[in-house]
């Protein structure tokens, strides 16, 4: 019985690690796609399920395994290092997904459902314009436009069109629109990668302004995790790491953190509106993961 529980803990650990990694990879590029994002949700659910089964087995087991070939220093530190690589990667992914998960909402989804395409259009009428400010500096202009698509719609209404320069009659803009339903209007945003949005395809870092910002955020957060990895995987002795890994209370805290983050992100992945508590979890998820694992790893230093 005890041997079966030990292997159940190990197999659930491996399955949760793989599932969480796959979920994070999907989430990294799913933000370029229309929701719902079923793939990261399903893999995340598998990771959470395995983590819960693992912690239940640890509470039943209540003790570390005896020396069986997987408890020596090499395996213990390798396992801990692999865990921290996942922590660093997932934290960086949450930071990127937070930056890039916003889109044009129902309007963009409706255009994609109708077979959206990107065309170069000419502004025939500017009905209104306001400046978009950031830190007191003009970042661009948000306008209500009527555009003409050569070979397509002669008058296509575009609300909330974002351009870097103030548009006027005769200005050329790239517009996302549906030839099958011009009544949906168009979508213009010069800070977005419109072809990627139109194709509804997975793309980790889009070819737009947010793409560069998200790449920088990914690198910064991943570097923080990369610095923490050797600190928490190599500095503590193997006995301390083994104690934390097989401690039911410590692993319960980590599992609760995993469930919390999954609960926070679930509405966004499924295309519904998150509650305020869930939104707070989403905003702070990359910090929650890093700080949560740091706090539950300090015991490994003795």
PDB file of C-alpha atoms in Angstrom:
ATOM      1  CA  UNK A   1       0.000   0.000   0.000  1.00  0.00           C
ATOM      2  CA  UNK A   2       2.731   2.453   0.965  1.00  0.00           C
ATOM      3  CA  UNK A   3       4.739   1.660  -2.167  1.00  0.00           C
ATOM      4  CA  UNK A   4       1.654   2.233  -4.338  1.00  0.00           C
ATOM      5  CA  UNK A   5       1.037   5.634  -2.708  1.00  0.00           C
ATOM      6  CA  UNK A   6       4.662   6.662  -3.246  1.00  0.00           C
ATOM      7  CA  UNK A   7       4.449   5.864  -6.947  1.00  0.00           C
ATOM      8  CA  UNK A   8       1.056   7.563  -7.190  1.00  0.00           C
ATOM      9  CA  UNK A   9       2.632  10.734  -5.795  1.00  0.00           C
ATOM     10  CA  UNK A  10       5.510  10.525  -8.258  1.00  0.00           C
ATOM     11  CA  UNK A  11       3.361   9.790 -11.300  1.00  0.00           C
ATOM     12  CA  UNK A  12       0.919  12.589 -10.411  1.00  0.00           C
ATOM     13  CA  UNK A  13       3.863  14.962  -9.992  1.00  0.00           C
ATOM     14  CA  UNK A  14       5.169  14.103 -13.452  1.00  0.00           C
ATOM     15  CA  UNK A  15       1.721  14.310 -15.058  1.00  0.00           C
ATOM     16  CA  UNK A  16       0.975  17.659 -13.383  1.00  0.00           C
ATOM     17  CA  UNK A  17       4.368  19.042 -14.481  1.00  0.00           C
ATOM     18  CA  UNK A  18       3.797  18.029 -18.108  1.00  0.00           C
ATOM     19  CA  UNK A  19       0.166  19.194 -18.192  1.00  0.00           C
ATOM     20  CA  UNK A  20       1.009  22.547 -16.594  1.00  0.00           C
ATOM     21  CA  UNK A  21       3.841  23.058 -19.081  1.00  0.00           C
ATOM     22  CA  UNK A  22       1.599  22.297 -22.064  1.00  0.00           C
ATOM     23  CA  UNK A  23      -1.142  24.558 -20.680  1.00  0.00           C
ATOM     24  CA  UNK A  24       1.320  27.437 -20.316  1.00  0.00           C
ATOM     25  CA  UNK A  25       2.687  26.936 -23.831  1.00  0.00           C
ATOM     26  CA  UNK A  26      -0.864  27.112 -25.200  1.00  0.00           C
ATOM     27  CA  UNK A  27      -1.704  30.151 -23.079  1.00  0.00           C
ATOM     28  CA  UNK A  28       1.413  31.933 -24.324  1.00  0.00           C
ATOM     29  CA  UNK A  29       0.052  32.087 -27.874  1.00  0.00           C
ATOM     30  CA  UNK A  30      -3.670  31.588 -27.368  1.00  0.00           C
ATOM     31  CA  UNK A  31      -4.187  35.299 -26.676  1.00  0.00           C
ATOM     32  CA  UNK A  32      -3.920  35.950 -30.426  1.00  0.00           C
ATOM     33  CA  UNK A  33      -6.971  33.734 -30.935  1.00  0.00           C
ATOM     34  CA  UNK A  34     -10.659  34.230 -30.299  1.00  0.00           C
ATOM     35  CA  UNK A  35     -11.944  32.795 -27.074  1.00  0.00           C
ATOM     36  CA  UNK A  36     -12.776  30.262 -25.739  1.00  0.00           C
ATOM     37  CA  UNK A  37      -9.266  28.869 -25.382  1.00  0.00           C
ATOM     38  CA  UNK A  38     -10.143  25.233 -24.804  1.00  0.00           C
ATOM     39  CA  UNK A  39      -6.628  23.777 -25.024  1.00  0.00           C
ATOM     40  CA  UNK A  40      -4.995  25.648 -22.108  1.00  0.00           C
ATOM     41  CA  UNK A  41      -8.179  25.193 -20.058  1.00  0.00           C
ATOM     42  CA  UNK A  42      -8.231  21.408 -20.525  1.00  0.00           C
ATOM     43  CA  UNK A  43      -4.508  20.962 -19.871  1.00  0.00           C
ATOM     44  CA  UNK A  44      -4.747  23.272 -16.862  1.00  0.00           C
ATOM     45  CA  UNK A  45      -7.631  21.211 -15.497  1.00  0.00           C
ATOM     46  CA  UNK A  46      -5.535  18.046 -15.890  1.00  0.00           C
ATOM     47  CA  UNK A  47      -2.644  19.679 -14.017  1.00  0.00           C
ATOM     48  CA  UNK A  48      -4.949  20.798 -11.189  1.00  0.00           C
ATOM     49  CA  UNK A  49      -6.554  17.371 -10.965  1.00  0.00           C
ATOM     50  CA  UNK A  50      -3.204  15.607 -10.735  1.00  0.00           C
ATOM     51  CA  UNK A  51      -1.983  18.080  -8.116  1.00  0.00           C
ATOM     52  CA  UNK A  52      -5.076  17.484  -5.973  1.00  0.00           C
ATOM     53  CA  UNK A  53      -4.738  13.682  -6.208  1.00  0.00           C
ATOM     54  CA  UNK A  54      -1.054  14.007  -5.310  1.00  0.00           C
ATOM     55  CA  UNK A  55      -1.653  16.063  -2.183  1.00  0.00           C
ATOM     56  CA  UNK A  56      -4.401  13.691  -1.006  1.00  0.00           C
ATOM     57  CA  UNK A  57      -1.960  10.795  -1.403  1.00  0.00           C
ATOM     58  CA  UNK A  58       0.644  12.746   0.590  1.00  0.00           C
ATOM     59  CA  UNK A  59      -1.789  13.237   3.481  1.00  0.00           C
ATOM     60  CA  UNK A  60      -2.512   9.491   3.495  1.00  0.00           C
ATOM     61  CA  UNK A  61       1.167   8.618   3.213  1.00  0.00           C
ATOM     62  CA  UNK A  62       2.426  11.082   5.873  1.00  0.00           C
ATOM     63  CA  UNK A  63       6.135  10.433   5.420  1.00  0.00           C
ATOM     64  CA  UNK A  64       9.068  10.373   3.036  1.00  0.00           C
ATOM     65  CA  UNK A  65       9.970   7.273   1.008  1.00  0.00           C
ATOM     66  CA  UNK A  66      12.917   5.172   1.996  1.00  0.00           C
ATOM     67  CA  UNK A  67      16.017   4.998  -0.169  1.00  0.00           C
ATOM     68  CA  UNK A  68      14.835   3.426  -3.446  1.00  0.00           C
ATOM     69  CA  UNK A  69      17.137   4.986  -6.010  1.00  0.00           C
ATOM     70  CA  UNK A  70      15.117   8.177  -6.464  1.00  0.00           C
ATOM     71  CA  UNK A  71      16.012   9.779  -3.163  1.00  0.00           C
ATOM     72  CA  UNK A  72      19.711  10.453  -3.691  1.00  0.00           C
ATOM     73  CA  UNK A  73      21.016  13.994  -4.077  1.00  0.00           C
ATOM     74  CA  UNK A  74      21.198  13.941  -7.886  1.00  0.00           C
ATOM     75  CA  UNK A  75      17.546  13.019  -8.416  1.00  0.00           C
ATOM     76  CA  UNK A  76      16.275  15.280  -5.654  1.00  0.00           C
ATOM     77  CA  UNK A  77      18.053  18.349  -7.019  1.00  0.00           C
ATOM     78  CA  UNK A  78      17.193  17.502 -10.633  1.00  0.00           C
ATOM     79  CA  UNK A  79      13.524  17.205  -9.689  1.00  0.00           C
ATOM     80  CA  UNK A  80      13.605  20.478  -7.773  1.00  0.00           C
ATOM     81  CA  UNK A  81      15.359  22.232 -10.654  1.00  0.00           C
ATOM     82  CA  UNK A  82      12.719  20.976 -13.112  1.00  0.00           C
ATOM     83  CA  UNK A  83       9.985  22.303 -10.825  1.00  0.00           C
ATOM     84  CA  UNK A  84      11.602  25.752 -10.662  1.00  0.00           C
ATOM     85  CA  UNK A  85      12.040  25.853 -14.442  1.00  0.00           C
ATOM     86  CA  UNK A  86       8.270  25.366 -14.709  1.00  0.00           C
ATOM     87  CA  UNK A  87       7.663  28.033 -12.052  1.00  0.00           C
ATOM     88  CA  UNK A  88       9.836  30.519 -13.962  1.00  0.00           C
ATOM     89  CA  UNK A  89       8.222  29.695 -17.292  1.00  0.00           C
ATOM     90  CA  UNK A  90       4.630  29.789 -16.028  1.00  0.00           C
ATOM     91  CA  UNK A  91       5.195  33.102 -14.228  1.00  0.00           C
ATOM     92  CA  UNK A  92       6.554  34.635 -17.428  1.00  0.00           C
ATOM     93  CA  UNK A  93       3.615  33.246 -19.428  1.00  0.00           C
ATOM     94  CA  UNK A  94       1.082  34.751 -17.016  1.00  0.00           C
ATOM     95  CA  UNK A  95       2.769  38.148 -17.374  1.00  0.00           C
ATOM     96  CA  UNK A  96       2.589  37.920 -21.187  1.00  0.00           C
ATOM     97  CA  UNK A  97      -0.996  36.644 -21.251  1.00  0.00           C
ATOM     98  CA  UNK A  98      -2.065  39.483 -18.984  1.00  0.00           C
ATOM     99  CA  UNK A  99      -0.576  42.035 -21.382  1.00  0.00           C
ATOM    100  CA  UNK A 100      -1.974  40.521 -24.570  1.00  0.00           C
ATOM    101  CA  UNK A 101      -5.319  38.967 -23.609  1.00  0.00           C
ATOM    102  CA  UNK A 102      -7.371  42.079 -24.394  1.00  0.00           C
ATOM    103  CA  UNK A 103      -8.995  42.298 -27.825  1.00  0.00           C
ATOM    104  CA  UNK A 104     -11.884  44.076 -29.527  1.00  0.00           C
ATOM    105  CA  UNK A 105     -14.383  41.887 -27.707  1.00  0.00           C
ATOM    106  CA  UNK A 106     -17.553  40.688 -29.397  1.00  0.00           C
ATOM    107  CA  UNK A 107     -16.940  42.887 -32.460  1.00  0.00           C
ATOM    108  CA  UNK A 108     -13.692  41.134 -33.356  1.00  0.00           C
ATOM    109  CA  UNK A 109     -15.149  37.681 -32.674  1.00  0.00           C
ATOM    110  CA  UNK A 110     -18.145  38.472 -34.914  1.00  0.00           C
ATOM    111  CA  UNK A 111     -15.858  39.594 -37.745  1.00  0.00           C
ATOM    112  CA  UNK A 112     -13.790  36.423 -37.460  1.00  0.00           C
ATOM    113  CA  UNK A 113     -16.914  34.253 -37.447  1.00  0.00           C
ATOM    114  CA  UNK A 114     -18.019  35.989 -40.661  1.00  0.00           C
ATOM    115  CA  UNK A 115     -14.677  35.300 -42.379  1.00  0.00           C
ATOM    116  CA  UNK A 116     -12.626  38.394 -41.606  1.00  0.00           C
ATOM    117  CA  UNK A 117      -9.929  39.596 -43.980  1.00  0.00           C
ATOM    118  CA  UNK A 118      -7.462  42.479 -43.965  1.00  0.00           C
ATOM    119  CA  UNK A 119      -7.625  45.089 -46.729  1.00  0.00           C
ATOM    120  CA  UNK A 120      -6.120  48.489 -47.380  1.00  0.00           C
ATOM    121  CA  UNK A 121      -8.943  51.027 -47.273  1.00  0.00           C
ATOM    122  CA  UNK A 122      -9.227  54.758 -47.909  1.00  0.00           C
ATOM    123  CA  UNK A 123     -10.873  57.118 -45.431  1.00  0.00           C
ATOM    124  CA  UNK A 124     -13.813  58.875 -47.091  1.00  0.00           C
ATOM    125  CA  UNK A 125     -15.190  60.537 -43.973  1.00  0.00           C
ATOM    126  CA  UNK A 126     -13.907  61.272 -40.477  1.00  0.00           C
ATOM    127  CA  UNK A 127     -16.890  61.742 -38.174  1.00  0.00           C
ATOM    128  CA  UNK A 128     -15.011  62.282 -34.898  1.00  0.00           C
ATOM    129  CA  UNK A 129     -11.514  62.087 -33.436  1.00  0.00           C
ATOM    130  CA  UNK A 130      -9.995  62.274 -29.970  1.00  0.00           C
ATOM    131  CA  UNK A 131      -6.418  62.064 -28.779  1.00  0.00           C
ATOM    132  CA  UNK A 132      -5.186  58.984 -26.955  1.00  0.00           C
ATOM    133  CA  UNK A 133      -2.880  60.171 -24.181  1.00  0.00           C
ATOM    134  CA  UNK A 134      -0.267  58.331 -22.162  1.00  0.00           C
ATOM    135  CA  UNK A 135       1.807  60.041 -19.483  1.00  0.00           C
ATOM    136  CA  UNK A 136       0.691  63.369 -20.909  1.00  0.00           C
ATOM    137  CA  UNK A 137       1.975  62.487 -24.383  1.00  0.00           C
ATOM    138  CA  UNK A 138      -0.185  61.878 -27.446  1.00  0.00           C
ATOM    139  CA  UNK A 139       0.122  58.174 -28.270  1.00  0.00           C
ATOM    140  CA  UNK A 140      -2.339  58.225 -31.157  1.00  0.00           C
ATOM    141  CA  UNK A 141      -5.890  59.032 -32.200  1.00  0.00           C
ATOM    142  CA  UNK A 142      -9.181  57.203 -31.735  1.00  0.00           C
ATOM    143  CA  UNK A 143     -11.679  58.033 -34.473  1.00  0.00           C
ATOM    144  CA  UNK A 144     -15.022  57.145 -35.935  1.00  0.00           C
ATOM    145  CA  UNK A 145     -14.410  56.694 -39.648  1.00  0.00           C
ATOM    146  CA  UNK A 146     -16.141  55.750 -42.849  1.00  0.00           C
ATOM    147  CA  UNK A 147     -13.755  53.958 -45.202  1.00  0.00           C
ATOM    148  CA  UNK A 148     -13.946  52.591 -48.715  1.00  0.00           C
ATOM    149  CA  UNK A 149     -12.409  49.204 -49.564  1.00  0.00           C
ATOM    150  CA  UNK A 150     -11.298  48.972 -53.220  1.00  0.00           C
ATOM    151  CA  UNK A 151     -13.106  46.048 -54.793  1.00  0.00           C
ATOM    152  CA  UNK A 152     -15.296  45.707 -51.702  1.00  0.00           C
ATOM    153  CA  UNK A 153     -17.516  47.840 -49.498  1.00  0.00           C
ATOM    154  CA  UNK A 154     -17.805  51.445 -50.684  1.00  0.00           C
ATOM    155  CA  UNK A 155     -18.792  52.748 -47.243  1.00  0.00           C
ATOM    156  CA  UNK A 156     -17.642  50.756 -44.235  1.00  0.00           C
ATOM    157  CA  UNK A 157     -18.168  52.211 -40.760  1.00  0.00           C
ATOM    158  CA  UNK A 158     -15.290  51.875 -38.306  1.00  0.00           C
ATOM    159  CA  UNK A 159     -15.828  52.877 -34.686  1.00  0.00           C
ATOM    160  CA  UNK A 160     -12.923  53.283 -32.296  1.00  0.00           C
ATOM    161  CA  UNK A 161     -10.269  53.212 -35.023  1.00  0.00           C
ATOM    162  CA  UNK A 162      -6.807  53.667 -33.484  1.00  0.00           C
ATOM    163  CA  UNK A 163      -4.140  55.327 -35.644  1.00  0.00           C
ATOM    164  CA  UNK A 164      -0.760  56.793 -34.754  1.00  0.00           C
ATOM    165  CA  UNK A 165      -1.394  59.910 -36.881  1.00  0.00           C
ATOM    166  CA  UNK A 166      -4.630  61.853 -37.123  1.00  0.00           C
ATOM    167  CA  UNK A 167      -6.553  60.416 -40.083  1.00  0.00           C
ATOM    168  CA  UNK A 168      -8.189  62.560 -42.707  1.00  0.00           C
ATOM    169  CA  UNK A 169     -10.027  62.146 -45.976  1.00  0.00           C
ATOM    170  CA  UNK A 170      -7.843  60.143 -48.339  1.00  0.00           C
ATOM    171  CA  UNK A 171      -5.733  58.526 -45.582  1.00  0.00           C
ATOM    172  CA  UNK A 172      -5.014  54.844 -46.204  1.00  0.00           C
ATOM    173  CA  UNK A 173      -5.572  52.425 -43.311  1.00  0.00           C
ATOM    174  CA  UNK A 174      -5.519  48.668 -42.916  1.00  0.00           C
ATOM    175  CA  UNK A 175      -8.973  47.444 -41.927  1.00  0.00           C
ATOM    176  CA  UNK A 176     -10.224  44.106 -40.677  1.00  0.00           C
ATOM    177  CA  UNK A 177     -13.664  43.444 -42.172  1.00  0.00           C
ATOM    178  CA  UNK A 178     -15.963  40.686 -43.410  1.00  0.00           C
ATOM    179  CA  UNK A 179     -16.807  40.654 -47.107  1.00  0.00           C
ATOM    180  CA  UNK A 180     -19.817  38.437 -46.361  1.00  0.00           C
ATOM    181  CA  UNK A 181     -21.292  40.940 -43.886  1.00  0.00           C
ATOM    182  CA  UNK A 182     -20.154  44.567 -44.383  1.00  0.00           C
ATOM    183  CA  UNK A 183     -22.845  45.618 -41.919  1.00  0.00           C
ATOM    184  CA  UNK A 184     -20.593  44.492 -39.091  1.00  0.00           C
ATOM    185  CA  UNK A 185     -18.342  47.443 -39.891  1.00  0.00           C
ATOM    186  CA  UNK A 186     -14.571  47.289 -39.657  1.00  0.00           C
ATOM    187  CA  UNK A 187     -11.767  47.164 -37.124  1.00  0.00           C
ATOM    188  CA  UNK A 188      -8.751  49.469 -37.405  1.00  0.00           C
ATOM    189  CA  UNK A 189      -5.908  49.406 -34.902  1.00  0.00           C
ATOM    190  CA  UNK A 190      -2.374  50.267 -35.995  1.00  0.00           C
ATOM    191  CA  UNK A 191      -0.952  48.881 -32.750  1.00  0.00           C
ATOM    192  CA  UNK A 192      -2.287  45.382 -33.525  1.00  0.00           C
ATOM    193  CA  UNK A 193      -1.160  42.596 -35.843  1.00  0.00           C
ATOM    194  CA  UNK A 194      -4.357  42.429 -37.918  1.00  0.00           C
ATOM    195  CA  UNK A 195      -3.408  39.421 -40.122  1.00  0.00           C
ATOM    196  CA  UNK A 196      -2.834  37.300 -37.010  1.00  0.00           C
ATOM    197  CA  UNK A 197      -6.153  38.429 -35.544  1.00  0.00           C
ATOM    198  CA  UNK A 198      -7.938  37.681 -38.821  1.00  0.00           C
ATOM    199  CA  UNK A 199      -6.482  34.184 -39.162  1.00  0.00           C
ATOM    200  CA  UNK A 200      -7.316  33.333 -35.532  1.00  0.00           C
ATOM    201  CA  UNK A 201      -4.066  31.396 -35.213  1.00  0.00           C
ATOM    202  CA  UNK A 202      -1.776  30.638 -32.293  1.00  0.00           C
ATOM    203  CA  UNK A 203       1.119  33.080 -32.090  1.00  0.00           C
ATOM    204  CA  UNK A 204       3.282  33.634 -29.019  1.00  0.00           C
ATOM    205  CA  UNK A 205       4.529  37.144 -29.732  1.00  0.00           C
ATOM    206  CA  UNK A 206       2.495  39.119 -32.244  1.00  0.00           C
ATOM    207  CA  UNK A 207       4.026  41.494 -34.789  1.00  0.00           C
ATOM    208  CA  UNK A 208       2.720  44.634 -33.111  1.00  0.00           C
ATOM    209  CA  UNK A 209       3.571  47.036 -30.311  1.00  0.00           C
ATOM    210  CA  UNK A 210       2.279  44.723 -27.607  1.00  0.00           C
ATOM    211  CA  UNK A 211       4.322  41.883 -29.091  1.00  0.00           C
ATOM    212  CA  UNK A 212       7.597  43.615 -28.257  1.00  0.00           C
ATOM    213  CA  UNK A 213       6.341  44.633 -24.818  1.00  0.00           C
ATOM    214  CA  UNK A 214       5.173  41.117 -24.035  1.00  0.00           C
ATOM    215  CA  UNK A 215       8.497  39.663 -25.195  1.00  0.00           C
ATOM    216  CA  UNK A 216      10.364  42.015 -22.855  1.00  0.00           C
ATOM    217  CA  UNK A 217       8.010  41.116 -19.989  1.00  0.00           C
ATOM    218  CA  UNK A 218       8.536  37.416 -20.700  1.00  0.00           C
ATOM    219  CA  UNK A 219      12.323  37.770 -20.660  1.00  0.00           C
ATOM    220  CA  UNK A 220      12.366  39.865 -17.468  1.00  0.00           C
ATOM    221  CA  UNK A 221      10.094  37.554 -15.463  1.00  0.00           C
ATOM    222  CA  UNK A 222      11.781  34.432 -16.840  1.00  0.00           C
ATOM    223  CA  UNK A 223      15.186  35.822 -15.838  1.00  0.00           C
ATOM    224  CA  UNK A 224      13.944  36.394 -12.299  1.00  0.00           C
ATOM    225  CA  UNK A 225      12.787  32.793 -12.218  1.00  0.00           C
ATOM    226  CA  UNK A 226      16.049  31.623 -13.772  1.00  0.00           C
ATOM    227  CA  UNK A 227      18.000  33.349 -10.984  1.00  0.00           C
ATOM    228  CA  UNK A 228      15.808  31.758  -8.320  1.00  0.00           C
ATOM    229  CA  UNK A 229      16.109  28.260  -9.845  1.00  0.00           C
ATOM    230  CA  UNK A 230      19.732  27.514  -8.846  1.00  0.00           C
ATOM    231  CA  UNK A 231      19.234  29.278  -5.504  1.00  0.00           C
ATOM    232  CA  UNK A 232      16.389  26.979  -4.459  1.00  0.00           C
ATOM    233  CA  UNK A 233      17.488  23.852  -6.341  1.00  0.00           C
ATOM    234  CA  UNK A 234      21.234  23.723  -5.672  1.00  0.00           C
ATOM    235  CA  UNK A 235      21.949  25.652  -2.463  1.00  0.00           C
ATOM    236  CA  UNK A 236      19.754  23.672   0.000  1.00  0.00           C
ATOM    237  CA  UNK A 237      20.866  20.172   0.912  1.00  0.00           C
ATOM    238  CA  UNK A 238      18.991  17.201  -0.506  1.00  0.00           C
ATOM    239  CA  UNK A 239      17.415  16.278   2.844  1.00  0.00           C
ATOM    240  CA  UNK A 240      15.794  19.702   3.147  1.00  0.00           C
ATOM    241  CA  UNK A 241      14.484  19.554  -0.428  1.00  0.00           C
ATOM    242  CA  UNK A 242      13.153  16.048   0.146  1.00  0.00           C
ATOM    243  CA  UNK A 243      11.355  17.161   3.293  1.00  0.00           C
ATOM    244  CA  UNK A 244       9.558  19.964   1.453  1.00  0.00           C
ATOM    245  CA  UNK A 245       8.691  17.748  -1.529  1.00  0.00           C
ATOM    246  CA  UNK A 246       7.019  15.112   0.651  1.00  0.00           C
ATOM    247  CA  UNK A 247       5.479  17.451   3.215  1.00  0.00           C
ATOM    248  CA  UNK A 248       1.682  17.308   2.969  1.00  0.00           C
ATOM    249  CA  UNK A 249       1.164  20.792   4.527  1.00  0.00           C
ATOM    250  CA  UNK A 250       3.682  22.522   2.228  1.00  0.00           C
ATOM    251  CA  UNK A 251       2.364  20.746  -0.858  1.00  0.00           C
ATOM    252  CA  UNK A 252      -1.214  21.582   0.149  1.00  0.00           C
ATOM    253  CA  UNK A 253      -0.293  25.273   0.075  1.00  0.00           C
ATOM    254  CA  UNK A 254       1.232  24.870  -3.395  1.00  0.00           C
ATOM    255  CA  UNK A 255      -1.787  22.935  -4.645  1.00  0.00           C
ATOM    256  CA  UNK A 256      -4.140  25.576  -3.246  1.00  0.00           C
ATOM    257  CA  UNK A 257      -2.101  28.202  -5.116  1.00  0.00           C
ATOM    258  CA  UNK A 258      -2.411  26.175  -8.340  1.00  0.00           C
ATOM    259  CA  UNK A 259      -6.172  25.854  -7.901  1.00  0.00           C
ATOM    260  CA  UNK A 260      -6.466  29.584  -7.153  1.00  0.00           C
ATOM    261  CA  UNK A 261      -4.588  30.629 -10.304  1.00  0.00           C
ATOM    262  CA  UNK A 262      -6.594  28.193 -12.457  1.00  0.00           C
ATOM    263  CA  UNK A 263      -9.835  29.500 -10.929  1.00  0.00           C
ATOM    264  CA  UNK A 264      -8.803  33.081 -11.695  1.00  0.00           C
ATOM    265  CA  UNK A 265      -7.906  32.412 -15.331  1.00  0.00           C
ATOM    266  CA  UNK A 266     -10.818  30.054 -16.127  1.00  0.00           C
ATOM    267  CA  UNK A 267     -13.377  32.747 -17.141  1.00  0.00           C
ATOM    268  CA  UNK A 268     -10.894  34.430 -19.482  1.00  0.00           C
ATOM    269  CA  UNK A 269     -10.009  31.107 -21.089  1.00  0.00           C
ATOM    270  CA  UNK A 270     -13.671  30.191 -21.549  1.00  0.00           C
ATOM    271  CA  UNK A 271     -14.672  33.603 -22.886  1.00  0.00           C
ATOM    272  CA  UNK A 272     -16.762  34.840 -19.974  1.00  0.00           C
ATOM    273  CA  UNK A 273     -16.396  37.854 -17.704  1.00  0.00           C
ATOM    274  CA  UNK A 274     -14.319  37.192 -14.563  1.00  0.00           C
ATOM    275  CA  UNK A 275     -15.472  38.433 -11.186  1.00  0.00           C
ATOM    276  CA  UNK A 276     -13.465  41.105  -9.373  1.00  0.00           C
ATOM    277  CA  UNK A 277     -11.654  38.548  -7.141  1.00  0.00           C
ATOM    278  CA  UNK A 278     -10.810  36.462 -10.206  1.00  0.00           C
ATOM    279  CA  UNK A 279      -9.516  39.526 -12.050  1.00  0.00           C
ATOM    280  CA  UNK A 280      -7.291  40.373  -9.075  1.00  0.00           C
ATOM    281  CA  UNK A 281      -5.882  36.835  -9.193  1.00  0.00           C
ATOM    282  CA  UNK A 282      -5.219  37.188 -12.929  1.00  0.00           C
ATOM    283  CA  UNK A 283      -3.437  40.514 -12.490  1.00  0.00           C
ATOM    284  CA  UNK A 284      -1.227  39.183  -9.714  1.00  0.00           C
ATOM    285  CA  UNK A 285      -0.848  35.591 -10.909  1.00  0.00           C
ATOM    286  CA  UNK A 286       2.803  35.807 -11.954  1.00  0.00           C
ATOM    287  CA  UNK A 287       3.712  37.294  -8.553  1.00  0.00           C
ATOM    288  CA  UNK A 288       1.541  34.768  -6.727  1.00  0.00           C
ATOM    289  CA  UNK A 289       3.341  31.872  -8.367  1.00  0.00           C
ATOM    290  CA  UNK A 290       6.842  33.207  -7.743  1.00  0.00           C
ATOM    291  CA  UNK A 291       6.243  34.390  -4.179  1.00  0.00           C
ATOM    292  CA  UNK A 292       4.180  31.335  -3.290  1.00  0.00           C
ATOM    293  CA  UNK A 293       6.930  28.933  -4.295  1.00  0.00           C
ATOM    294  CA  UNK A 294       9.615  31.049  -2.671  1.00  0.00           C
ATOM    295  CA  UNK A 295       7.691  31.027   0.623  1.00  0.00           C
ATOM    296  CA  UNK A 296       7.125  27.274   0.533  1.00  0.00           C
ATOM    297  CA  UNK A 297      10.752  26.558  -0.395  1.00  0.00           C
ATOM    298  CA  UNK A 298      12.456  28.424   2.447  1.00  0.00           C
ATOM    299  CA  UNK A 299      12.021  25.351   4.681  1.00  0.00           C
ATOM    300  CA  UNK A 300      14.479  23.546   2.424  1.00  0.00           C
ATOM    301  CA  UNK A 301      17.299  25.723   3.760  1.00  0.00           C
ATOM    302  CA  UNK A 302      16.811  24.187   7.209  1.00  0.00           C
TER     303      UNK A 302
END
